[in-house]
Amino acid sequence: MTAFKPTDPEFAERIRSSFAKQGVMHLLGARLDDIEPGLCRISVPFRGELSQQDGFFHAGITGTIGDSAGGYAGYTLMPEASRVLTVEFKINLLRPASGSIMVAEGRVVRAGRNLTFTQVTIEVGDGKTMKACASMSQTLACIVP
Amino acid sequence: MTAFKPTDPEFAERIRSSFAKQGVMHLLGARLDDIEPGLCRISVPFRGELSQQDGFFHAGITGTIGDSAGGYAGYTLMPEASRVLTVEFKINLLRPASGSIMVAEGRVVRAGRNLTFTQVTIEVGDGKTMKACASMSQTLACIVP
Amino acid sequence: MTAFKPTDPEFAERIRSSFAKQGVMHLLGARLDDIEPGLCRISVPFRGELSQQDGFFHAGITGTIGDSAGGYAGYTLMPEASRVLTVEFKINLLRPASGSIMVAEGRVVRAGRNLTFTQVTIEVGDGKTMKACASMSQTLACIVP
Amino acid sequence: MTAFKPTDPEFAERIRSSFAKQGVMHLLGARLDDIEPGLCRISVPFRGELSQQDGFFHAGITGTIGDSAGGYAGYTLMPEASRVLTVEFKINLLRPASGSIMVAEGRVVRAGRNLTFTQVTIEVGDGKTMKACASMSQTLACIVP
């Protein structure tokens, strides 16, 4: 693993402020647990409103917190006056997302000037025993005005 | 386009009943607009609670209604006593998802006994003029008890 | 389908010249069958050297001609002095690629200044009766010196 | 990382025999370097016949050895009398694949009865200094007669 050096020393505040503007994170009850250079962790407790038809977390919710975790991992390394957009992501669902909490951990694999590639692992469980339930790969674009 | 023939004549009711059990569709305010053999359309009106940091639909929401539209398109062709699970999906975001309503249209491309492949187009706009904002491909598994 | 208008009137010659430089297309025995604005068709006849362990076309070969078909479809719309690079592609294998010829048809879905999104359908058969054996989605980057 | 236990003690020979039947591996000059439970490494030396238009390894070749590396990683854990098929793979190209040798390392992340999920890292360089040039995720199906 490469150690990443953000160019913006205030990256953590920039991301907390951006996270606070994501209406959907409030709606889901998601929390920004960790933000480090090239890394972001987001968690969401289960409730019935996040379920698919069998009572597990809906794959779209898994994708939503995964997309934000990967996106903010990449955004830690982008310049102060930039925006981040998701170009694409792919998610593989490895097991039914059954548990009381889900945690997405996004990590930057390759940070380019325009495009950044991240991988995200999503785990589910009771908060102590956690199992990987999904794996995501993601391309981000850095938009500088 | 192949014309698909569902083996379960009650497929539409089966899917409406499953959709009603998806807590997340209620939470998002999503509607099941259309259900035909091998096809499903789901729409969701915009509100701030569905936004990312720039005020557009969050990519995860685009993925969520896309995943359900593709999943139910595939589920129309599965047997009565089956369950449908998403194995994986990939979504490419073509433009910022800015508009008052978003519509996902899922279509079955290939229905196998165990695995089904779908494509989903997601459009956004004011309900009259709509533009493609995302394109998804998806693999589903049919689980028969 | 949008009608695309290339900015480079000599796009077809530019692409034929680029195709001729792809050593791998010679190695596979692939042919550039069609090149139109936003579209490219490439075919490759079967021989044992293109097989996987069961005697079908290897999925990597399907991916290789698909990647070139999508890449050149996108390249038709890029400026004269540009290069095209694949950012990512995903391929779903719909059936075993069994037949005497395989044809990949790439189409541009969305052409941006920096990034282009394409979809590619790959068919296999005897040249008369052809069946879709794979579906690909692809992101391209346009590099202007 | 979980330690995987193959059910077939002869898995390595089974895979060497399957690899020998892949005509395309001979055509590319690829070598099976390593085969362990849940892991496979395949390498291919550069030559002009494997290039795209700028003289690098063609992305399709990267995908081809990646697909075989992931596929055989998964196949180590499948039963003796099974076949392995690729359901889908996605590859992100992280840098131009420029170098004298390319190595793909596939690892099983999750092995199910029917479906297996792998990740593949592809590196390129001079054989001593190697850099990641691509990252792949892949779904495999295990077919038991």
Coordinates of C-alpha atoms in Angstrom, one line a residue:
Chain A
M1 CA 0.0 0.0 0.0
T2 CA 1.3 3.4 -0.9
A3 CA 1.0 6.2 1.7
F4 CA -0.9 9.0 0.1
K5 CA -0.2 12.6 0.8
P6 CA -3.1 15.0 0.3
T7 CA -2.4 18.4 -1.2
D8 CA -5.2 20.0 0.8
P9 CA -4.3 19.9 4.5
E10 CA -8.0 20.6 5.4
F11 CA -9.2 17.5 3.5
A12 CA -11.0 16.0 6.5
E13 CA -13.1 19.1 7.1
R14 CA -13.8 19.5 3.4
I15 CA -15.2 16.0 3.3
R16 CA -17.2 16.3 6.5
S17 CA -18.8 19.4 5.1
S18 CA -19.5 17.6 1.8
F19 CA -20.9 14.6 3.6
A20 CA -23.3 16.8 5.6
K21 CA -24.7 18.1 2.3
Q22 CA -25.6 14.6 1.0
G23 CA -29.3 14.5 1.8
V24 CA -29.3 10.8 1.1
M25 CA -26.8 10.0 3.9
H26 CA -29.3 11.6 6.4
L27 CA -32.2 9.8 4.9
L28 CA -30.4 6.4 5.3
G29 CA -29.0 7.2 8.8
A30 CA -25.4 6.8 7.6
R31 CA -22.4 8.0 9.6
L32 CA -19.0 9.1 8.4
D33 CA -16.8 7.0 10.7
D34 CA -13.3 7.5 9.4
I35 CA -11.5 9.8 7.0
E36 CA -7.8 9.4 6.3
P37 CA -5.6 10.1 3.2
G38 CA -7.0 7.7 0.6
L39 CA -9.4 6.0 2.9
C40 CA -13.0 6.5 4.1
R41 CA -15.4 4.4 6.2
I42 CA -19.1 4.9 6.3
S43 CA -21.6 2.8 8.3
V44 CA -25.4 2.5 8.4
P45 CA -27.5 0.7 11.0
F46 CA -30.2 -1.6 9.7
R47 CA -33.9 -0.7 9.8
G48 CA -36.8 -2.0 7.8
E49 CA -36.8 1.0 5.6
L50 CA -33.5 0.0 4.1
S51 CA -34.7 -3.6 3.2
Q52 CA -35.4 -5.5 0.0
Q53 CA -38.2 -8.0 -0.2
D54 CA -36.5 -10.6 2.0
G55 CA -35.6 -8.3 4.9
F56 CA -31.9 -7.8 4.1
F57 CA -30.2 -4.5 3.2
H58 CA -31.2 -3.7 -0.4
A59 CA -28.3 -4.0 -2.8
G60 CA -28.9 -0.4 -3.8
I61 CA -28.2 0.7 -0.2
T62 CA -25.0 -1.3 -0.2
G63 CA -24.1 0.4 -3.4
T64 CA -25.0 3.8 -2.0
I65 CA -22.8 3.8 1.0
G66 CA -20.1 2.0 -1.0
D67 CA -20.2 4.7 -3.6
S68 CA -19.9 7.5 -1.0
A69 CA -17.1 5.6 0.8
G70 CA -15.1 5.2 -2.4
G71 CA -15.9 8.7 -3.6
Y72 CA -14.7 10.4 -0.4
A73 CA -11.6 8.1 -0.2
G74 CA -10.7 9.6 -3.6
Y75 CA -11.8 13.1 -2.7
T76 CA -9.3 13.2 0.2
L77 CA -6.5 13.4 -2.4
M78 CA -8.1 16.0 -4.7
P79 CA -7.4 19.7 -4.6
E80 CA -9.3 22.1 -2.3
A81 CA -11.4 23.7 -5.1
S82 CA -12.4 20.5 -6.8
R83 CA -15.6 18.5 -7.2
V84 CA -15.7 14.7 -7.3
L85 CA -18.0 12.7 -9.6
T86 CA -18.5 9.0 -10.0
V87 CA -17.8 7.8 -13.5
E88 CA -18.8 4.2 -12.9
F89 CA -18.9 1.6 -10.2
K90 CA -19.4 -2.2 -10.2
I91 CA -20.6 -4.1 -7.2
N92 CA -20.5 -7.8 -6.6
L93 CA -22.9 -9.1 -3.9
L94 CA -21.1 -11.9 -2.1
R95 CA -23.7 -12.9 0.4
P96 CA -27.2 -11.7 1.6
A97 CA -26.6 -8.4 3.5
S98 CA -28.2 -9.6 6.7
G99 CA -27.1 -7.9 10.0
S100 CA -27.7 -5.0 12.3
I101 CA -25.0 -2.8 10.8
M102 CA -23.2 -2.4 7.4
V103 CA -19.8 -0.8 7.0
A104 CA -18.2 0.3 3.8
E105 CA -14.5 0.9 3.6
G106 CA -13.2 2.7 0.5
R107 CA -9.5 2.8 -0.5
V108 CA -7.8 4.6 -3.3
V109 CA -5.8 2.2 -5.5
R110 CA -4.6 4.7 -8.1
A111 CA -5.0 8.5 -8.0
G112 CA -4.5 10.3 -11.3
R113 CA -4.9 13.9 -12.1
N114 CA -8.3 13.4 -13.8
L115 CA -9.3 9.9 -12.9
T116 CA -9.0 8.0 -9.6
F117 CA -9.6 4.3 -9.1
T118 CA -10.9 2.9 -5.8
Q119 CA -11.9 -0.4 -4.3
V120 CA -14.5 -0.7 -1.6
T121 CA -15.3 -3.6 0.7
I122 CA -18.6 -3.7 2.4
E123 CA -19.1 -5.8 5.5
V124 CA -22.2 -6.6 7.5
G125 CA -22.8 -8.1 10.9
D126 CA -23.6 -7.2 14.5
G127 CA -20.8 -4.6 14.8
K128 CA -18.4 -7.2 16.4
T129 CA -18.4 -10.1 14.0
M130 CA -18.5 -8.7 10.5
K131 CA -18.4 -10.5 7.2
A132 CA -17.7 -9.2 3.7
C133 CA -21.0 -9.0 1.9
A134 CA -20.0 -7.0 -1.2
S135 CA -17.0 -5.8 -3.2
M136 CA -17.0 -2.7 -5.3
S137 CA -14.6 -1.1 -7.9
Q138 CA -15.1 2.5 -8.9
T139 CA -13.8 5.2 -11.2
L140 CA -14.0 8.9 -10.1
A141 CA -13.5 12.1 -12.0
C142 CA -11.9 15.1 -10.4
I143 CA -13.5 18.3 -11.7
V144 CA -11.5 21.5 -11.3
P145 CA -13.4 24.7 -12.2
Chain B
M1 CA -36.0 -8.2 -29.2
T2 CA -37.3 -11.6 -28.2
A3 CA -40.8 -11.8 -26.9
F4 CA -40.6 -13.4 -23.5
K5 CA -43.2 -15.8 -22.1
P6 CA -43.5 -15.9 -18.4
T7 CA -44.1 -19.4 -16.9
D8 CA -46.1 -17.8 -14.0
P9 CA -49.3 -16.2 -15.3
E10 CA -49.6 -14.2 -12.1
F11 CA -46.1 -12.6 -12.5
A12 CA -47.4 -9.0 -12.2
E13 CA -49.1 -9.6 -8.9
R14 CA -46.1 -11.5 -7.6
I15 CA -43.9 -8.6 -8.4
R16 CA -46.3 -5.9 -7.0
S17 CA -46.4 -7.8 -3.8
S18 CA -42.6 -8.1 -3.6
F19 CA -42.2 -4.4 -4.5
A20 CA -44.5 -3.5 -1.6
K21 CA -42.2 -5.4 0.8
Q22 CA -39.1 -3.4 -0.3
G23 CA -38.9 -0.9 2.6
V24 CA -36.4 1.1 0.7
M25 CA -38.8 1.8 -2.2
H26 CA -41.2 3.4 0.3
L27 CA -38.3 5.4 1.9
L28 CA -37.3 6.8 -1.5
G29 CA -40.8 7.4 -2.7
A30 CA -40.4 5.1 -5.7
R31 CA -43.3 3.9 -7.8
L32 CA -43.6 0.7 -9.8
D33 CA -44.9 2.2 -13.1
D34 CA -44.8 -0.8 -15.5
I35 CA -44.4 -4.5 -15.3
E36 CA -44.4 -6.6 -18.5
P37 CA -42.7 -9.9 -19.4
G38 CA -39.0 -9.1 -19.3
L39 CA -39.5 -5.4 -18.5
C40 CA -39.9 -3.2 -15.5
R41 CA -40.1 0.6 -15.0
I42 CA -39.6 2.3 -11.7
S43 CA -39.7 6.1 -11.1
V44 CA -38.8 8.4 -8.2
P45 CA -39.5 12.1 -7.9
F46 CA -36.6 14.3 -6.7
R47 CA -36.4 15.7 -3.2
G48 CA -33.5 17.0 -1.2
E49 CA -33.2 13.8 0.8
L50 CA -32.1 11.9 -2.3
S51 CA -29.3 14.3 -3.2
Q52 CA -25.5 14.1 -3.2
Q53 CA -23.5 17.1 -2.2
D54 CA -24.2 19.2 -5.4
G55 CA -28.0 18.8 -5.2
F56 CA -28.4 16.1 -7.9
F57 CA -29.7 12.6 -7.4
H58 CA -27.0 10.6 -5.5
A59 CA -25.5 7.9 -7.8
G60 CA -26.5 5.3 -5.2
I61 CA -30.2 6.2 -5.6
T62 CA -29.7 5.9 -9.4
G63 CA -28.2 2.5 -8.7
T64 CA -31.0 1.5 -6.2
I65 CA -33.9 2.1 -8.5
G66 CA -31.9 0.7 -11.4
D67 CA -31.1 -2.5 -9.4
S68 CA -34.8 -3.0 -8.6
A69 CA -36.0 -2.3 -12.2
G70 CA -33.5 -4.8 -13.6
G71 CA -34.2 -7.3 -10.8
Y72 CA -38.0 -7.2 -11.3
A73 CA -37.6 -7.3 -15.1
G74 CA -35.8 -10.6 -14.6
Y75 CA -38.2 -11.8 -11.9
T76 CA -41.1 -11.6 -14.3
L77 CA -39.7 -14.7 -16.1
M78 CA -38.8 -16.7 -13.0
P79 CA -41.1 -19.4 -11.5
E80 CA -43.8 -18.7 -8.9
A81 CA -41.9 -20.2 -6.0
S82 CA -38.6 -18.5 -6.7
R83 CA -36.6 -15.7 -5.2
V84 CA -34.4 -13.3 -7.1
L85 CA -30.9 -12.1 -5.9
T86 CA -28.6 -9.6 -7.5
V87 CA -25.2 -11.2 -8.2
E88 CA -23.6 -8.0 -9.5
F89 CA -24.3 -4.8 -11.3
K90 CA -22.3 -2.1 -13.0
I91 CA -23.5 1.4 -13.5
N92 CA -22.0 4.1 -15.7
L93 CA -23.0 7.6 -14.9
L94 CA -23.4 9.5 -18.2
R95 CA -24.3 12.9 -16.9
P96 CA -25.2 14.6 -13.6
A97 CA -28.7 13.3 -12.6
S98 CA -30.3 16.7 -12.4
G99 CA -34.1 16.9 -12.8
S100 CA -37.5 16.5 -11.0
I101 CA -38.0 12.9 -11.8
M102 CA -35.8 9.8 -12.5
V103 CA -37.1 6.7 -14.4
A104 CA -35.3 3.4 -14.6
E105 CA -36.3 0.9 -17.3
G106 CA -34.9 -2.6 -16.9
R107 CA -35.0 -5.2 -19.7
V108 CA -34.0 -8.8 -19.8
V109 CA -31.4 -9.6 -22.4
R110 CA -30.8 -13.2 -21.6
A111 CA -32.8 -15.4 -19.2
G112 CA -31.2 -18.6 -18.2
R113 CA -32.3 -21.2 -15.7
N114 CA -30.0 -20.1 -13.0
L115 CA -28.6 -16.7 -14.2
T116 CA -30.4 -13.8 -15.9
F117 CA -28.7 -10.9 -17.6
T118 CA -30.4 -7.5 -17.8
Q119 CA -29.7 -4.0 -19.0
V120 CA -31.2 -0.9 -17.4
T121 CA -31.4 2.6 -18.8
I122 CA -32.0 5.4 -16.3
E123 CA -33.3 8.8 -17.5
V124 CA -33.8 12.0 -15.7
G125 CA -35.7 15.2 -16.5
D126 CA -39.0 17.0 -15.9
G127 CA -41.2 14.0 -16.9
K128 CA -41.7 15.3 -20.5
T129 CA -38.2 15.9 -21.7
M130 CA -36.0 13.0 -20.4
K131 CA -32.3 12.3 -20.9
A132 CA -30.3 9.2 -20.3
C133 CA -28.2 9.8 -17.2
A134 CA -27.0 6.3 -16.5
S135 CA -26.6 2.8 -18.0
M136 CA -26.5 -0.4 -16.0
S137 CA -25.8 -4.0 -16.6
Q138 CA -26.8 -6.7 -14.1
T139 CA -26.6 -10.4 -13.3
L140 CA -29.4 -12.0 -11.3
A141 CA -29.6 -15.4 -9.7
C142 CA -32.9 -17.3 -9.5
I143 CA -33.1 -19.2 -6.2
V144 CA -35.6 -22.1 -6.2
P145 CA -36.2 -23.7 -2.8
Chain C
M1 CA -30.2 6.8 -31.5
T2 CA -28.5 10.1 -32.0
A3 CA -26.7 10.7 -35.3
F4 CA -23.1 11.5 -34.5
K5 CA -21.1 14.0 -36.5
P6 CA -17.3 13.4 -36.5
T7 CA -15.2 16.6 -36.3
D8 CA -12.5 14.8 -38.3
P9 CA -13.7 14.1 -41.9
E10 CA -10.8 11.6 -42.3
F11 CA -11.9 9.5 -39.3
A12 CA -12.2 6.3 -41.3
E13 CA -8.7 6.4 -42.6
R14 CA -7.4 7.4 -39.2
I15 CA -8.9 4.3 -37.7
R16 CA -7.9 2.0 -40.5
S17 CA -4.3 3.2 -40.0
S18 CA -4.6 2.7 -36.2
F19 CA -6.1 -0.8 -36.6
A20 CA -3.2 -1.8 -38.9
K21 CA -0.8 -0.9 -36.0
Q22 CA -2.6 -3.2 -33.5
G23 CA -0.3 -6.2 -33.6
V24 CA -2.8 -8.2 -31.7
M25 CA -5.5 -7.9 -34.4
H26 CA -3.1 -9.5 -36.9
L27 CA -2.2 -12.2 -34.4
L28 CA -5.9 -13.0 -34.0
G29 CA -6.7 -12.8 -37.6
A30 CA -9.3 -10.0 -36.9
R31 CA -10.8 -7.8 -39.6
L32 CA -12.2 -4.3 -39.5
D33 CA -15.5 -4.8 -41.2
D34 CA -17.2 -1.5 -40.7
I35 CA -16.5 2.0 -39.5
E36 CA -19.1 4.7 -39.3
P37 CA -19.6 7.7 -37.1
G38 CA -20.0 6.2 -33.6
L39 CA -19.9 2.6 -34.8
C40 CA -17.3 -0.1 -35.5
R41 CA -17.6 -3.8 -36.4
I42 CA -14.7 -6.2 -36.1
S43 CA -14.8 -9.9 -36.8
V44 CA -12.6 -12.9 -36.2
P45 CA -12.9 -16.4 -37.6
F46 CA -12.5 -19.3 -35.2
R47 CA -9.4 -21.4 -35.0
G48 CA -8.0 -23.7 -32.3
E49 CA -5.4 -21.1 -31.3
L50 CA -8.2 -18.8 -30.0
S51 CA -9.8 -21.4 -27.8
Q52 CA -10.2 -22.0 -24.1
Q53 CA -10.1 -25.5 -22.6
D54 CA -13.5 -26.6 -24.0
G55 CA -12.8 -25.6 -27.6
F56 CA -14.9 -22.3 -27.6
F57 CA -13.5 -18.8 -28.2
H58 CA -11.7 -17.8 -25.0
A59 CA -13.5 -15.0 -23.1
G60 CA -10.4 -12.9 -23.4
I61 CA -10.6 -13.0 -27.2
T62 CA -14.2 -12.0 -27.0
G63 CA -13.1 -9.1 -24.7
T64 CA -10.2 -8.2 -27.0
I65 CA -12.2 -7.7 -30.2
G66 CA -15.0 -6.1 -28.1
D67 CA -12.5 -3.7 -26.6
S68 CA -11.2 -2.7 -30.0
A69 CA -14.7 -2.4 -31.5
G70 CA -15.9 -0.1 -28.7
G71 CA -12.6 1.8 -28.7
Y72 CA -12.7 2.5 -32.4
A73 CA -16.5 3.4 -32.3
G74 CA -15.5 6.1 -29.8
Y75 CA -12.4 7.1 -31.7
T76 CA -14.5 8.0 -34.8
L77 CA -15.8 11.0 -32.9
M78 CA -12.4 12.2 -31.4
P79 CA -10.3 14.9 -32.9
E80 CA -7.6 14.2 -35.5
A81 CA -4.6 14.6 -33.2
S82 CA -6.0 12.6 -30.3
R83 CA -5.3 9.2 -28.8
V84 CA -7.9 6.8 -27.3
L85 CA -7.3 4.8 -24.2
T86 CA -9.6 2.3 -22.5
V87 CA -10.4 3.3 -18.9
E88 CA -12.4 0.2 -18.1
F89 CA -14.7 -2.3 -19.6
K90 CA -17.0 -5.0 -18.3
I91 CA -18.1 -8.0 -20.2
N92 CA -21.0 -10.4 -19.5
L93 CA -20.7 -13.8 -21.2
L94 CA -24.2 -14.8 -22.1
R95 CA -23.5 -18.2 -23.7
P96 CA -20.5 -20.3 -24.7
A97 CA -18.9 -18.6 -27.7
S98 CA -19.2 -21.6 -30.0
G99 CA -19.1 -21.0 -33.8
S100 CA -17.0 -20.4 -36.8
I101 CA -17.0 -16.6 -36.6
M102 CA -17.4 -14.0 -33.9
V103 CA -18.5 -10.4 -34.7
A104 CA -18.2 -7.4 -32.3
E105 CA -20.3 -4.3 -32.9
G106 CA -19.4 -1.3 -30.8
R107 CA -21.7 1.8 -30.5
V108 CA -21.2 5.1 -28.8
V109 CA -23.9 5.9 -26.3
R110 CA -22.4 9.1 -24.9
A111 CA -19.5 11.1 -26.3
G112 CA -18.0 13.7 -23.9
R113 CA -15.0 15.8 -24.3
N114 CA -12.8 13.7 -22.1
L115 CA -14.8 10.5 -21.6
T116 CA -16.8 8.4 -24.0
F117 CA -19.2 5.6 -23.1
T118 CA -19.8 2.7 -25.5
Q119 CA -21.8 -0.5 -25.6
V120 CA -20.6 -3.5 -27.5
T121 CA -22.6 -6.6 -28.6
I122 CA -20.6 -9.7 -29.6
E123 CA -22.3 -12.4 -31.7
V124 CA -21.1 -15.8 -32.7
G125 CA -22.3 -18.3 -35.2
D126 CA -21.7 -19.5 -38.8
G127 CA -21.8 -16.1 -40.4
K128 CA -25.5 -16.4 -41.3
T129 CA -27.2 -17.4 -38.1
M130 CA -25.6 -15.4 -35.3
K131 CA -26.5 -15.3 -31.6
A132 CA -25.4 -12.8 -29.0
C133 CA -22.8 -14.4 -26.8
A134 CA -21.5 -11.4 -24.9
S135 CA -22.4 -7.8 -23.9
M136 CA -19.8 -5.2 -23.0
S137 CA -19.9 -1.7 -21.6
Q138 CA -16.8 0.5 -21.8
T139 CA -15.4 3.9 -20.8
L140 CA -12.8 5.5 -23.1
A141 CA -10.5 8.5 -22.4
C142 CA -9.6 10.9 -25.2
I143 CA -6.0 12.1 -24.8
V144 CA -5.2 15.3 -26.7
P145 CA -1.5 16.2 -26.7
Chain D
M1 CA -7.2 -13.9 3.9
T2 CA -9.0 -17.2 4.4
A3 CA -6.9 -20.4 3.8
F4 CA -8.7 -22.4 1.2
K5 CA -8.9 -26.1 1.2
P6 CA -9.4 -27.8 -2.2
T7 CA -11.7 -30.8 -2.3
D8 CA -9.7 -32.2 -5.2
P9 CA -6.1 -33.1 -4.1
E10 CA -5.1 -33.3 -7.7
F11 CA -6.2 -29.7 -8.4
A12 CA -2.8 -28.5 -9.7
E13 CA -2.5 -31.2 -12.3
R14 CA -6.1 -30.7 -13.3
I15 CA -5.4 -27.1 -13.9
R16 CA -2.1 -27.6 -15.7
S17 CA -3.9 -30.0 -18.1
S18 CA -6.7 -27.5 -18.7
F19 CA -4.2 -24.7 -19.3
A20 CA -2.4 -26.8 -21.9
K21 CA -5.7 -27.1 -23.8
Q22 CA -6.2 -23.3 -24.0
G23 CA -5.0 -22.7 -27.5
V24 CA -5.0 -19.0 -26.8
M25 CA -2.3 -19.3 -24.1
H26 CA 0.0 -20.9 -26.6
L27 CA -0.7 -18.2 -29.1
L28 CA 0.1 -15.4 -26.6
G29 CA 3.2 -17.2 -25.3
A30 CA 1.7 -17.2 -21.7
R31 CA 3.1 -19.3 -18.9
L32 CA 1.3 -20.8 -15.9
D33 CA 3.8 -19.7 -13.1
D34 CA 1.9 -20.6 -9.9
I35 CA -1.0 -22.6 -8.8
E36 CA -2.1 -22.8 -5.2
P37 CA -5.4 -23.2 -3.4
G38 CA -7.4 -20.1 -4.4
L39 CA -4.5 -18.5 -6.3
C40 CA -3.1 -18.5 -9.9
R41 CA -0.3 -16.5 -11.6
I42 CA 0.1 -16.3 -15.3
S43 CA 2.7 -14.3 -17.1
V44 CA 3.3 -13.3 -20.7
P45 CA 6.4 -11.6 -22.2
F46 CA 5.8 -8.6 -24.5
R47 CA 6.2 -8.9 -28.3
G48 CA 4.9 -6.6 -31.0
E49 CA 2.1 -9.1 -31.9
L50 CA 0.4 -8.4 -28.5
S51 CA 0.3 -4.6 -28.9
Q52 CA -2.3 -2.0 -29.4
Q53 CA -1.7 1.0 -31.7
D54 CA 0.8 2.8 -29.4
G55 CA 3.0 -0.2 -28.8
F56 CA 1.8 -1.2 -25.3
F57 CA 0.1 -4.5 -24.4
H58 CA -3.5 -4.4 -25.8
A59 CA -6.1 -4.1 -23.1
G60 CA -7.7 -7.3 -24.4
I61 CA -4.5 -9.2 -23.7
T62 CA -4.4 -7.9 -20.2
G63 CA -8.0 -9.0 -19.9
T64 CA -7.2 -12.4 -21.4
I65 CA -4.4 -13.4 -19.0
G66 CA -6.4 -11.8 -16.2
D67 CA -9.5 -13.9 -17.1
S68 CA -7.5 -17.1 -17.1
A69 CA -5.6 -16.2 -13.8
G70 CA -8.9 -15.5 -12.0
G71 CA -10.6 -18.5 -13.6
Y72 CA -7.9 -21.0 -12.6
A73 CA -7.7 -19.5 -9.1
G74 CA -11.4 -20.3 -8.7
Y75 CA -11.0 -23.7 -10.5
T76 CA -8.5 -24.9 -7.8
L77 CA -11.4 -25.1 -5.4
M78 CA -14.0 -26.7 -7.7
P79 CA -14.6 -30.5 -7.7
E80 CA -12.7 -32.9 -9.9
A81 CA -15.5 -33.5 -12.5
S82 CA -16.4 -29.8 -12.9
R83 CA -16.0 -27.2 -15.6
V84 CA -15.4 -23.5 -15.0
L85 CA -17.1 -20.7 -17.0
T86 CA -16.6 -17.0 -16.7
V87 CA -20.0 -15.2 -16.1
E88 CA -18.6 -11.7 -16.2
F89 CA -15.5 -9.7 -15.6
K90 CA -14.7 -6.0 -15.3
I91 CA -11.2 -4.6 -15.8
N92 CA -9.9 -1.1 -14.9
L93 CA -6.8 -0.1 -16.8
L94 CA -4.7 2.0 -14.3
R95 CA -1.8 2.9 -16.6
P96 CA -0.5 2.1 -20.1
A97 CA 0.7 -1.5 -20.0
S98 CA 4.3 -0.7 -21.1
G99 CA 7.0 -3.2 -20.2
S100 CA 8.7 -6.4 -21.2
I101 CA 6.6 -8.7 -19.1
M102 CA 3.0 -8.8 -17.7
V103 CA 2.0 -10.9 -14.7
A104 CA -1.6 -11.6 -13.7
E105 CA -2.3 -12.8 -10.1
G106 CA -5.8 -14.1 -9.5
R107 CA -7.2 -14.7 -6.0
V108 CA -10.5 -16.1 -4.8
V109 CA -12.4 -13.8 -2.5
R110 CA -15.5 -15.9 -2.1
A111 CA -16.1 -19.5 -3.3
G112 CA -19.7 -20.6 -3.4
R113 CA -21.2 -23.8 -4.6
N114 CA -22.4 -22.4 -7.9
L115 CA -20.7 -19.0 -8.1
T116 CA -17.1 -17.9 -7.2
F117 CA -15.9 -14.3 -7.0
T118 CA -12.3 -13.5 -7.7
Q119 CA -10.0 -10.4 -7.9
V120 CA -7.1 -10.2 -10.2
T121 CA -4.2 -7.7 -10.2
I122 CA -2.1 -7.3 -13.3
E123 CA 1.4 -5.9 -13.1
V124 CA 3.8 -4.9 -15.9
G125 CA 7.5 -4.1 -15.9
D126 CA 10.9 -5.6 -16.6
G127 CA 10.4 -8.6 -14.3
K128 CA 12.2 -7.0 -11.4
T129 CA 10.4 -3.6 -11.0
M130 CA 6.7 -4.2 -11.6
K131 CA 3.8 -1.8 -11.4
A132 CA 0.1 -2.5 -11.2
C133 CA -1.4 -1.7 -14.6
A134 CA -4.9 -3.2 -14.2
S135 CA -7.4 -4.5 -11.7
M136 CA -10.1 -7.0 -12.5
S137 CA -13.1 -8.5 -10.7
Q138 CA -14.7 -11.6 -12.0
T139 CA -17.6 -14.0 -11.4
L140 CA -17.2 -17.7 -12.3
A141 CA -19.8 -20.4 -12.6
C142 CA -19.0 -24.0 -11.6
I143 CA -20.7 -26.5 -13.9
V144 CA -21.0 -30.0 -12.6
P145 CA -22.3 -32.6 -15.1

